[in-house]
Coordinates of N, CA and C and ligand atoms in Angstrom, one line a residue:
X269 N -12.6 0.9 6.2 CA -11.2 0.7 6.4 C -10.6 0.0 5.2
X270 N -9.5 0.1 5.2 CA -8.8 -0.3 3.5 C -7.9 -1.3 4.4
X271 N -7.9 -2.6 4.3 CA -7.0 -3.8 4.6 C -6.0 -4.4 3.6
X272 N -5.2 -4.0 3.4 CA -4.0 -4.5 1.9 C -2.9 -5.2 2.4
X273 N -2.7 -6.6 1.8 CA -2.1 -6.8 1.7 C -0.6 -7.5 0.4
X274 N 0.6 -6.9 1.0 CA 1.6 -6.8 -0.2 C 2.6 -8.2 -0.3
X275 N 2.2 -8.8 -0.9 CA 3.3 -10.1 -0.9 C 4.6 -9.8 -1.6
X276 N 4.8 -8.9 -1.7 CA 5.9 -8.5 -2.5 C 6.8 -10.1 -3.2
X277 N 7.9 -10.5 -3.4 CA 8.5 -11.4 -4.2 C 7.7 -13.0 -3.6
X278 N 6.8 -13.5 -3.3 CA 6.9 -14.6 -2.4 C 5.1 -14.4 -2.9
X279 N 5.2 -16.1 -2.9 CA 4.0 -16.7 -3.6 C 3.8 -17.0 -5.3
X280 N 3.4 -18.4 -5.6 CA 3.0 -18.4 -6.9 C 1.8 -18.3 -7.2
X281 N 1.7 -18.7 -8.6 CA 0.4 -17.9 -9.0 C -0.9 -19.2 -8.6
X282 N -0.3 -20.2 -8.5 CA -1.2 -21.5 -7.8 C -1.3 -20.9 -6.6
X283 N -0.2 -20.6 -5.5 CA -0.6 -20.3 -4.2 C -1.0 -18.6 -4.0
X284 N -1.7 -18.1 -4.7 CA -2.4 -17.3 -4.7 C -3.4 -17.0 -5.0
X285 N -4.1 -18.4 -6.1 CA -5.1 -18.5 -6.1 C -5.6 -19.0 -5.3
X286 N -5.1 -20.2 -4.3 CA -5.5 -21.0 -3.1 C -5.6 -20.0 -2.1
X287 N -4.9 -18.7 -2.0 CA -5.0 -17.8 -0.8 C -6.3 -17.2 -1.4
X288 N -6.4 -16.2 -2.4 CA -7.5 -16.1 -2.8 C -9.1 -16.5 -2.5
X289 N -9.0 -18.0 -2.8 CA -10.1 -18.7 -2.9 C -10.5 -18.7 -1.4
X290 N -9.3 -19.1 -0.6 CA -9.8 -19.4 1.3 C -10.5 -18.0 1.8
X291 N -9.3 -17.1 0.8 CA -9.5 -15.7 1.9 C -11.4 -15.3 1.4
X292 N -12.1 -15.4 -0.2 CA -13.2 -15.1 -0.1 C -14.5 -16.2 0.3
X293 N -14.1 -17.3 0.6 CA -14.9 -18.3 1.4 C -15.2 -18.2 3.0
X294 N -13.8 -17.3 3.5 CA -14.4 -17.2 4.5 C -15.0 -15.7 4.5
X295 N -14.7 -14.3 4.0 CA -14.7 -13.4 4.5 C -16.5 -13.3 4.8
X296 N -16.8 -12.7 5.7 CA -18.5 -12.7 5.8 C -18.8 -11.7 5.2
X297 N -20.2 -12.2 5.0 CA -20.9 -11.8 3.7 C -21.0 -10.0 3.8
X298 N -20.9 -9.4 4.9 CA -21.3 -8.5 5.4 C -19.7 -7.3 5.5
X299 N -19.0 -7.8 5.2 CA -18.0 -7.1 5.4 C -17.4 -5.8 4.7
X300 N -17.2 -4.8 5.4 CA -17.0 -3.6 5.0 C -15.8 -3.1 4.5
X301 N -15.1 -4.0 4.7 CA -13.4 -3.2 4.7 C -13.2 -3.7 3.5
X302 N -12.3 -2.6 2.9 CA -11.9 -2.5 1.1 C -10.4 -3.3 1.3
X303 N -10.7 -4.8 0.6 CA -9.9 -5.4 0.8 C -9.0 -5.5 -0.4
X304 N -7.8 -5.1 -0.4 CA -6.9 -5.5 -1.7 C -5.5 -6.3 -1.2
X305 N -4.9 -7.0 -2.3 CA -4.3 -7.9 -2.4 C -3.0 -7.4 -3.4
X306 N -1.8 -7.5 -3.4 CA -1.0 -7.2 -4.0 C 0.2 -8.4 -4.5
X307 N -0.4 -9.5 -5.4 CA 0.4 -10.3 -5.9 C 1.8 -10.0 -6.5
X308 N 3.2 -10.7 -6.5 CA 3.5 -10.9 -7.3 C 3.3 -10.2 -8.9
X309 N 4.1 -10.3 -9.8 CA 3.0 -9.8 -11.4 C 2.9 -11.1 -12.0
X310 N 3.5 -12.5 -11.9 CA 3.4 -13.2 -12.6 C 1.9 -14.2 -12.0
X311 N 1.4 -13.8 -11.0 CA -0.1 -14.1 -10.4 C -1.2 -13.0 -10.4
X312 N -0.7 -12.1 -10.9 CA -1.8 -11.3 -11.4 C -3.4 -12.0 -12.0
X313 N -4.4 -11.9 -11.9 CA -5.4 -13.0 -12.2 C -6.7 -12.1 -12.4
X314 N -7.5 -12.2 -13.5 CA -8.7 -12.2 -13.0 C -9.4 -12.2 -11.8
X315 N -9.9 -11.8 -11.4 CA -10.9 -12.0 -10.1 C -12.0 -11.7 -9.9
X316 N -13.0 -12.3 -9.1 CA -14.2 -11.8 -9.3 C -14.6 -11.9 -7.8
X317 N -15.0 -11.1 -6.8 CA -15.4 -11.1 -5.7 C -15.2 -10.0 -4.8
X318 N -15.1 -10.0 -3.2 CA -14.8 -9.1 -2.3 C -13.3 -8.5 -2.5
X319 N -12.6 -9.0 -3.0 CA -11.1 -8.9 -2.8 C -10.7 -8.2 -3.9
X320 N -9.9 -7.2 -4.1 CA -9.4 -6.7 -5.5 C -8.9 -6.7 -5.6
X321 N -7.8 -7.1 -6.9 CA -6.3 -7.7 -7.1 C -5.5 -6.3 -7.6
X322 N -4.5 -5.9 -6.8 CA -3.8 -4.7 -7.1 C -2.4 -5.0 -8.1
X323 N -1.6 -4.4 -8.7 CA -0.1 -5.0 -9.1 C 0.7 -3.6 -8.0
X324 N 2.1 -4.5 -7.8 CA 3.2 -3.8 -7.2 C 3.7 -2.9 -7.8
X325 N 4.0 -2.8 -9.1 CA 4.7 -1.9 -10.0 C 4.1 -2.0 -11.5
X326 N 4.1 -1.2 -12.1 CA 3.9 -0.9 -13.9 C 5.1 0.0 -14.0
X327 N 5.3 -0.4 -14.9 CA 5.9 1.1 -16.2 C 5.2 2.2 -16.9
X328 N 5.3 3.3 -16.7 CA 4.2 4.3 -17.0 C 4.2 4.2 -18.5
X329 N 3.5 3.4 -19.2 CA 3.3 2.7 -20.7 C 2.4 2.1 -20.9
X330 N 1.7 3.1 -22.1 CA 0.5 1.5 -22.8 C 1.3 0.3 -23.0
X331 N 2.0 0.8 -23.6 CA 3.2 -0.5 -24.1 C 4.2 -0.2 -24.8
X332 N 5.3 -0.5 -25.2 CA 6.6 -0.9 -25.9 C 7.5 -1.4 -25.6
X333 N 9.1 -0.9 -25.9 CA 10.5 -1.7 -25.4 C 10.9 -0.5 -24.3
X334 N 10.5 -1.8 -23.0 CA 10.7 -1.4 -22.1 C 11.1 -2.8 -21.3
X335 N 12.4 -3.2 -21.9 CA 12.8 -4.8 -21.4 C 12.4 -5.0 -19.6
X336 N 11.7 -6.1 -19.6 CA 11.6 -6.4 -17.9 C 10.2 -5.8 -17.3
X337 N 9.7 -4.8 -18.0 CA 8.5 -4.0 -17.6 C 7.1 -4.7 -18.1
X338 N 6.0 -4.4 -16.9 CA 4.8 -4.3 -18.0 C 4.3 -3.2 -18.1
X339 N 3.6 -2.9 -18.7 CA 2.3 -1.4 -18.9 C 1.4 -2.3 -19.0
X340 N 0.3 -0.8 -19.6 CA -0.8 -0.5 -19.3 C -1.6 -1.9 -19.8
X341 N -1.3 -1.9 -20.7 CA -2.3 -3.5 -21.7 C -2.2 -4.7 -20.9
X342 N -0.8 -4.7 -20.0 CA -0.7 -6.4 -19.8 C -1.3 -6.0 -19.1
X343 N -1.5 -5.0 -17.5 CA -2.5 -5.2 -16.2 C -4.2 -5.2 -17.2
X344 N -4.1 -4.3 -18.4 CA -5.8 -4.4 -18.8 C -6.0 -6.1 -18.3
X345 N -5.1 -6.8 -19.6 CA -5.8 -8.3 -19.8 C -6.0 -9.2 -18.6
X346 N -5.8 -8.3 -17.6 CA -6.1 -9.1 -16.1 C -7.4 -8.3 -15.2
X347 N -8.0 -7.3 -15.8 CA -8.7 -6.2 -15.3 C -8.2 -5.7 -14.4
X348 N -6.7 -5.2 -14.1 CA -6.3 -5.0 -13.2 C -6.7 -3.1 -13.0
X349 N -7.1 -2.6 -12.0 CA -7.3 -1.1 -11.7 C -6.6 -0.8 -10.3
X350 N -5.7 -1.3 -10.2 CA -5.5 -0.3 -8.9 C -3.9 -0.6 -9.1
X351 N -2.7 0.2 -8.5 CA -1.5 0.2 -8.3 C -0.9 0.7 -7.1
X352 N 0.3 -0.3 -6.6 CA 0.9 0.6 -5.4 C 1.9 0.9 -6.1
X353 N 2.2 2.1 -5.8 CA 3.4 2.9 -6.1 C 4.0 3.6 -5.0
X354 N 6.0 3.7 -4.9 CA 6.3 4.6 -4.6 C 6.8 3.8 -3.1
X355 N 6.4 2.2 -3.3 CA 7.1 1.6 -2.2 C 8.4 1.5 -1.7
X356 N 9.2 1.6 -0.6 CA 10.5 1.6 -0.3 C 11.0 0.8 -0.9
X357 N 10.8 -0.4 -1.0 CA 11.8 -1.2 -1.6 C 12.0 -0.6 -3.2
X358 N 11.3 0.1 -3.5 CA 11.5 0.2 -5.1 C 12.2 1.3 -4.9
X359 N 11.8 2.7 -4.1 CA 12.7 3.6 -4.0 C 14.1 3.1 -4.0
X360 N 14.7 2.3 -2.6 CA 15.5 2.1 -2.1 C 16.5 1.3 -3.1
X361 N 15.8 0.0 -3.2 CA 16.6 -1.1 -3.9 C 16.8 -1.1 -5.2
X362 N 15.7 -0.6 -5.7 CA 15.3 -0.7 -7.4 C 15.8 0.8 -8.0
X363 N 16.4 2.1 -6.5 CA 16.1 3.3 -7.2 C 15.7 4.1 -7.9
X364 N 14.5 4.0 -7.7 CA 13.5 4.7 -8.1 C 13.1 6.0 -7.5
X365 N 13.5 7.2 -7.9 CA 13.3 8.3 -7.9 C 12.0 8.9 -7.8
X366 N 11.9 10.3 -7.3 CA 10.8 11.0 -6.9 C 10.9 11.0 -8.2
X367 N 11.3 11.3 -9.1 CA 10.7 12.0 -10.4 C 10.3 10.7 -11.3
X368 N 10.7 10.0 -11.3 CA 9.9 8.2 -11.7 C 9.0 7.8 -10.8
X369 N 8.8 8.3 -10.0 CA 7.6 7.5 -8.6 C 6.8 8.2 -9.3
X370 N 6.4 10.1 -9.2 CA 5.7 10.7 -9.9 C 5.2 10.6 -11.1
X371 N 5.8 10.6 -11.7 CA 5.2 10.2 -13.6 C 4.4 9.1 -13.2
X372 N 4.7 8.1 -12.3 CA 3.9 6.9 -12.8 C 2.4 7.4 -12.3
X373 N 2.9 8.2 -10.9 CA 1.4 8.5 -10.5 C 0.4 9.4 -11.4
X374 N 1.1 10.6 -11.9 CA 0.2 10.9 -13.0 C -0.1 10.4 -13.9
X375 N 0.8 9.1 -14.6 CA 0.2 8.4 -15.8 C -0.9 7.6 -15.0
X376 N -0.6 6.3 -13.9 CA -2.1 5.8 -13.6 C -3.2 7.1 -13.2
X377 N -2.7 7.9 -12.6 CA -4.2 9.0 -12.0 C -4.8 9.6 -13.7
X378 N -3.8 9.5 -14.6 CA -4.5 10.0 -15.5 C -5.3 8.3 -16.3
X379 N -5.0 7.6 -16.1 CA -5.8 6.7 -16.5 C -7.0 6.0 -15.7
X380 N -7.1 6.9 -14.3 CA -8.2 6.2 -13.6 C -8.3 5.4 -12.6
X381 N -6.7 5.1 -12.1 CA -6.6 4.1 -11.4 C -6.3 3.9 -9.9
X382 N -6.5 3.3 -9.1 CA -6.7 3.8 -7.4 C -5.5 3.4 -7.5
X383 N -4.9 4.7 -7.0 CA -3.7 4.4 -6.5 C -3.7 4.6 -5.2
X384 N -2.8 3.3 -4.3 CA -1.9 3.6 -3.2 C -0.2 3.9 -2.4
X385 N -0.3 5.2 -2.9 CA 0.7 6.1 -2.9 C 1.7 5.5 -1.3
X386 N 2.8 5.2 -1.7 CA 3.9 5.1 -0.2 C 4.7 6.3 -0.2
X387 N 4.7 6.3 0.6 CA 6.4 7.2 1.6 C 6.7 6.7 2.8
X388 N 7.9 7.0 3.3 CA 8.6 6.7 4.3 C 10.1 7.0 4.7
X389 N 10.1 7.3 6.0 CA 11.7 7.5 5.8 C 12.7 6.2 6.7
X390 N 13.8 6.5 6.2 CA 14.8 5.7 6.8 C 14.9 6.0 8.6
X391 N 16.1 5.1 9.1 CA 16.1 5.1 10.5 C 17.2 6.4 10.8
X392 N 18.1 6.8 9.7 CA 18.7 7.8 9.9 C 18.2 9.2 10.3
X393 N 17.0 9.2 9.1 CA 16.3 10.9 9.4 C 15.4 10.6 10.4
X394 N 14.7 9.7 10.6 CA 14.3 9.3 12.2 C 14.9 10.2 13.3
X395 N 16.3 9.2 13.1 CA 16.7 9.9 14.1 C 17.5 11.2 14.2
X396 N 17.4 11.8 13.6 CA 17.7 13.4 13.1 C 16.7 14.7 13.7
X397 N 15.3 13.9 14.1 CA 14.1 14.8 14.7 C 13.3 14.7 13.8
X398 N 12.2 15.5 14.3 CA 10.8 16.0 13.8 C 11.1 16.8 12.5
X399 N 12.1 18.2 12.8 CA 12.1 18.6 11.7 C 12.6 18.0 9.8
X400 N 13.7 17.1 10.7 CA 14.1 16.7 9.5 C 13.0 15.2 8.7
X401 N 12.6 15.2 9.8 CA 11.2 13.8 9.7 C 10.3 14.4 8.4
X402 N 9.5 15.3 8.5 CA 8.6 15.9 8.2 C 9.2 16.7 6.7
X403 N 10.5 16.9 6.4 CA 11.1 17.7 5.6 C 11.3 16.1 4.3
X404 N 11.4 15.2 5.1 CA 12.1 14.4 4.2 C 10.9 13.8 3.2
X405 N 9.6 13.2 4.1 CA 8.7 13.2 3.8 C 7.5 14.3 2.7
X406 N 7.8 15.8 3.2 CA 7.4 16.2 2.2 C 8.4 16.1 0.5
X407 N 9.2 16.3 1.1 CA 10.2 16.1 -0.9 C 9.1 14.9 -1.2
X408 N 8.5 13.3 -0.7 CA 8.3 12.6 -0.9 C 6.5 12.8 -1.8
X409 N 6.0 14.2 -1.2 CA 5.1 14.1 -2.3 C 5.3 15.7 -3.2
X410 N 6.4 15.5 -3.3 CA 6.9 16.3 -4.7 C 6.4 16.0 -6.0
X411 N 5.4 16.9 -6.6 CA 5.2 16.7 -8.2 C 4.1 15.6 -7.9
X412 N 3.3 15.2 -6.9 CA 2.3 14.5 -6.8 C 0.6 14.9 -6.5
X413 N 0.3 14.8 -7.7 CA -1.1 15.7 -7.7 C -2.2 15.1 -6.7
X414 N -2.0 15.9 -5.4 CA -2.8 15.4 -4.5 C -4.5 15.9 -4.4
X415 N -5.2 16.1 -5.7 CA -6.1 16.8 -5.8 C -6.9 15.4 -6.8
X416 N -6.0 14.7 -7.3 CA -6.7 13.4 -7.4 C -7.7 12.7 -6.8
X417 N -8.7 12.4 -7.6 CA -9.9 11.9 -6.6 C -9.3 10.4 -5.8
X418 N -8.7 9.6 -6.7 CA -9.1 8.0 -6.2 C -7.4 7.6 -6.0
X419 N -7.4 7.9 -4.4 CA -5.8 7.7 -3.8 C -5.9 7.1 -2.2
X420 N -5.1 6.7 -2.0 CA -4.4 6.3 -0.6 C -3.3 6.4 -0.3
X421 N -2.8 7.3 0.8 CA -1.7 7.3 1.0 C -1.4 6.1 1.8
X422 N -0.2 5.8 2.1 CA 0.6 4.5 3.3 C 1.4 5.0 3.4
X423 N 1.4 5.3 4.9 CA 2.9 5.8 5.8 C 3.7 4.4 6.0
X424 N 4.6 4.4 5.7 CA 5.3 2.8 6.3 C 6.9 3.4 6.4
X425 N 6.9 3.6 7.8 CA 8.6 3.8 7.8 C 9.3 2.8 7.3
X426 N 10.9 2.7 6.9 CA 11.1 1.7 6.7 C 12.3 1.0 7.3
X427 N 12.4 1.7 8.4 CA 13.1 1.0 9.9 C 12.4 -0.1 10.4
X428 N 10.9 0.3 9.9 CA 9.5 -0.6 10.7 C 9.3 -2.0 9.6
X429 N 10.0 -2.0 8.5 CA 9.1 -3.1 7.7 C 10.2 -4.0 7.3
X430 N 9.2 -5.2 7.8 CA 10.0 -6.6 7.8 C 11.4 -6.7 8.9
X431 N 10.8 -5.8 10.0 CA 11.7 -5.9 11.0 C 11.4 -6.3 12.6
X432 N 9.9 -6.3 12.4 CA 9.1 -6.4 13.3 C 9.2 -5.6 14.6
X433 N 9.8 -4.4 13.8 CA 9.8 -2.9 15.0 C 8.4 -2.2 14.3
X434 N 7.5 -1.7 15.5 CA 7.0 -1.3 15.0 C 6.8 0.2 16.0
X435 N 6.6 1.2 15.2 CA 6.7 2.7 15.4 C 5.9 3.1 17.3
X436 N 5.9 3.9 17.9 CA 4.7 3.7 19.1 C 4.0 4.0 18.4
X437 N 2.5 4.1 19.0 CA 1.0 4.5 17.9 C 1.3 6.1 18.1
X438 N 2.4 7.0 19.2 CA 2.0 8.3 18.9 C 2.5 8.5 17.5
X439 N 3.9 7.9 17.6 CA 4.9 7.9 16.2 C 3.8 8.0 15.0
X440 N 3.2 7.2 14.9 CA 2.6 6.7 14.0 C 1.3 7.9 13.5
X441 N 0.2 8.3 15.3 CA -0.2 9.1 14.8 C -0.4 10.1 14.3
X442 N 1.0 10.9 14.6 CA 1.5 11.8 14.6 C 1.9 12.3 13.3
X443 N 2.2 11.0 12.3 CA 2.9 11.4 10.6 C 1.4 11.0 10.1
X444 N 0.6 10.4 10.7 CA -0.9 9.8 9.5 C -1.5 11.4 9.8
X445 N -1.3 12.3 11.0 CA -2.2 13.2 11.5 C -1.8 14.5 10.5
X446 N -0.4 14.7 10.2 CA -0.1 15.3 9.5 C 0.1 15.3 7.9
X447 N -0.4 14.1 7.7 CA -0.6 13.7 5.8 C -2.3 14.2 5.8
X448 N -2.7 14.1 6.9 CA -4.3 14.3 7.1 C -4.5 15.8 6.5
X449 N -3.6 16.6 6.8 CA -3.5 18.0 6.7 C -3.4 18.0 5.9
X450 N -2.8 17.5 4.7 CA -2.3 17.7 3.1 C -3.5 17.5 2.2
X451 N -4.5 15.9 2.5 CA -5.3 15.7 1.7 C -6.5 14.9 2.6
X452 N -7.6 14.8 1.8 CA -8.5 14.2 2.5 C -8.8 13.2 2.2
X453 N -8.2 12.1 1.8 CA -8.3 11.0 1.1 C -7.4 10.0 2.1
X454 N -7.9 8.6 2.1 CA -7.5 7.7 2.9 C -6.1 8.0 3.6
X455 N -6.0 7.3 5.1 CA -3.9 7.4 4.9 C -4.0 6.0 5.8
X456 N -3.1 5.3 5.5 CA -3.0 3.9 5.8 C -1.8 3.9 6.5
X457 N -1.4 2.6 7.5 CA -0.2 2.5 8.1 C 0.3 1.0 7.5
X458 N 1.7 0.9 6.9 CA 2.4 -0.2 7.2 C 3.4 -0.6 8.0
X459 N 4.4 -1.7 8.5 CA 5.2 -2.1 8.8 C 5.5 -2.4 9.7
X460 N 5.8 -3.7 9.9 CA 5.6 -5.1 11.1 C 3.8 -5.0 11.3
X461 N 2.7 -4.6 10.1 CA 1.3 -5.0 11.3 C 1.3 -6.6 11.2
X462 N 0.8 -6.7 12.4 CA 0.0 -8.5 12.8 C -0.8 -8.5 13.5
X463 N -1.1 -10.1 14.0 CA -2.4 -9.9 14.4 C -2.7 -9.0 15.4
X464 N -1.4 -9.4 16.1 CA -1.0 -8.8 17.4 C -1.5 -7.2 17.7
X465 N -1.0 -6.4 16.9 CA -0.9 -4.8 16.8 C -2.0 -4.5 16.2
X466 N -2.6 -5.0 15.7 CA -3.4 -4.2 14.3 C -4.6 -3.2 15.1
X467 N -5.1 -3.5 15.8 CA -5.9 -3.2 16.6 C -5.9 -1.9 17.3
X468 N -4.8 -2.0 17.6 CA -4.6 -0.4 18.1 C -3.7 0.2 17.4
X469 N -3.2 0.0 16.3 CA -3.1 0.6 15.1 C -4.3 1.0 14.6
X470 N -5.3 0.3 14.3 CA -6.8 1.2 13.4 C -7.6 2.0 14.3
X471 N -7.1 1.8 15.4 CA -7.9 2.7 16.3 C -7.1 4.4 16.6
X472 N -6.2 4.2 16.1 CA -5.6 5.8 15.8 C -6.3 6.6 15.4
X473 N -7.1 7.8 15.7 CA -7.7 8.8 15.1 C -7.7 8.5 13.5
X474 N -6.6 8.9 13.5 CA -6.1 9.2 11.6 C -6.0 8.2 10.7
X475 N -6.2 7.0 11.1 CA -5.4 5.8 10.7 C -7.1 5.3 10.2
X476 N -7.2 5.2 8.7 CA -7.9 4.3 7.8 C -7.6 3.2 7.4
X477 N -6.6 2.0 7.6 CA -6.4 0.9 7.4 C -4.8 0.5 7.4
X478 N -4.7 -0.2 7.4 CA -3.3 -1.1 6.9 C -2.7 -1.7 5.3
X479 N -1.7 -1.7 5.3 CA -0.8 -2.2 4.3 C 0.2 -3.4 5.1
X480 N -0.4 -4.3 4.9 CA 0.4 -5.8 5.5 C 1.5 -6.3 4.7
X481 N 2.5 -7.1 5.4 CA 3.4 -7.6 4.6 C 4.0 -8.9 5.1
X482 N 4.4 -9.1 5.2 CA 4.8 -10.8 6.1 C 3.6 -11.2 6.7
X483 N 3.0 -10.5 7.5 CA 2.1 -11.0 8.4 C 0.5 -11.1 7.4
X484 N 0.8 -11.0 6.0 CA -0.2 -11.8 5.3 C -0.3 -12.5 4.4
X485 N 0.8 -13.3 4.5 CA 1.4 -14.2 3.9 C 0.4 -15.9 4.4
X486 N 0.3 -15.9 5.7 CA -0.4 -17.0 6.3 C -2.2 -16.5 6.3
X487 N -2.5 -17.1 5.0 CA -4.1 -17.1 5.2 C -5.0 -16.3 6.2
X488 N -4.6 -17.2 7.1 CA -5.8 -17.2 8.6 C -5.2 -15.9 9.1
X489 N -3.9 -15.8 9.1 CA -3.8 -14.6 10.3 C -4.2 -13.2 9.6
X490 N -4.4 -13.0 8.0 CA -5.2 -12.1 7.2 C -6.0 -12.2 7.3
X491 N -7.3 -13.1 7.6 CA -8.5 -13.5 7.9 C -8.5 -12.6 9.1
X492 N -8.0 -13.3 10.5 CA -7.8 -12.6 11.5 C -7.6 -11.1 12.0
X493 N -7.2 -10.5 10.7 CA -6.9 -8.8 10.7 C -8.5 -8.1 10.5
X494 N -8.8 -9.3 8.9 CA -9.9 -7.8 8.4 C -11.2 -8.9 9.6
X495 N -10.8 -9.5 10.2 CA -12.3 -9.3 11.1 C -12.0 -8.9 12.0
X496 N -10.8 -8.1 12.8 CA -10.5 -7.4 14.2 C -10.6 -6.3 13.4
X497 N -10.5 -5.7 12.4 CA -10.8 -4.1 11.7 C -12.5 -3.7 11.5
X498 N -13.5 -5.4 11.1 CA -15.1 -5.3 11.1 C -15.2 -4.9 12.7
X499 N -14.7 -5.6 13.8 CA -15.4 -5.2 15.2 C -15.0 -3.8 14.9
X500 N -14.0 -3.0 14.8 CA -13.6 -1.8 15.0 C -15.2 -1.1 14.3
X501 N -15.1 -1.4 13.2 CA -16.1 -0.7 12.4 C -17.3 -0.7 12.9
X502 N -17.3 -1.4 12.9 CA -18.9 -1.8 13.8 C -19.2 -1.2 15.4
X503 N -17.9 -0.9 16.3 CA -18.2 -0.5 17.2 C -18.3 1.0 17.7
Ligands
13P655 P1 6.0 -5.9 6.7 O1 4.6 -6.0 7.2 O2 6.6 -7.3 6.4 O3 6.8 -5.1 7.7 O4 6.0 -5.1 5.4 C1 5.3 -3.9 5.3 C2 5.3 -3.5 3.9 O5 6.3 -3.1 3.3 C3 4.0 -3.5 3.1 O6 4.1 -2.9 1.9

């Protein structure tokens, strides 16, 4: 199972190395679940352990004048390999386009990098039905080469995040069941999980892990996820 968590603007680079350090002291030695972490970019870090340090955004660039951006060189000098892309807030707030979500994905897929791809829709086409659900969603992997070996998708409506509404588990199974159809590579759920939910969230047929956000901000209650995801595994 893939357990991620996105701190999006919140945390410094001291308090993420403290989160860091607790989260791989305790995690047991035995643990299965592909754990990543999504700092900040100014705590981006080296790391060496269970945990892999992802970044939130790049600019599709080895490098140049691209005021405010990093590329490719500054995540190297952190060994950074993995990217989320294509999250709501960047769609929404930052405006970022299917045709800029895309490029970035073929520039990291062409450089190797595990990407975990988002979509999601608003509370409007929600409520518009199934058909318009599923329509809005596909535009969303427009020009996205899903034939890529090293990907994850994440469903995260975005009625559901940082609202502490969270989808019913059919809702939920219902859009991981049908990404399932597209490709065969992970599909993950975000928005509102905690400790609370998580559990019968990973127990959805279709459902390979989570994408956390608030609710992994406090140490322990992340601790608390990826060992309610090892019982799952294990049982
Ligand atoms: P919340 O868990 O705070 O709803 O955020 C989800 C999210 O956006 C993770 O990327």
């Amino acid at each position: 199972m893939v357990i991620s968590a996105n701190f999006k603007t919140n945390k410094t680079r001291e308090e993420t190395k403290e989160y860091l350090n607790t989260l791989e002291q305790n995690l047991h030695p035995s643990t299965s679940s592909e754990i990543i972490i999504f700092p900040p970019t100014t705590a981006l870090q080296h790391h060496i352990g269970r945990v892999e340090i992802g970044v939130q955004n790049s600019y599709p660039v080895e490098r140049g004048a691209f005021t405010g951006e990093i590329g490719l060189e500054q995540l190297e000098e952190f060994g950074i390999r993995t990217i989320l892309i294509g999250h709501s807030e960047r769609r929404e707030i930052l405006k970022e386009s299917q045709d800029e979500v895309a490029k970035k994905f073929q520039f990291f897929a062409e450089k190797n990098f595990k990407i975990i791809y988002c979509i999601g829709e608003p509370l409007e086409i929600r409520k518009e039905g199934r058909e318009k659900l599923f329509h809005y969603l596909e535009n969303q992997f427009r020009d996205i080469p899903l034939e890529y070996s090293n990907y994850t998708i994440a469903y995260e409506p975005i009625w559901a995040i940082g609202t502490g509404i969270t989808p019913t588990m059919e809702e939920i199974e219902e859009v991981l069941k049908w990404i399932k159809e597209k490709t065969d590579r992970k599909v993950i759920y975000g928005g509102s999980v905690k400790v609370a939910n998580i559990e019968e969230i990973l127990r959805l047929p279709s459902c390979d892990g989570v994408l956390v956000g608030s609710a992994s901000l406090e140490v322990t209650d992340f601790i608390k996820m990826i060992n309610i995801s090892e019982d799952i595994s294990k049982s």
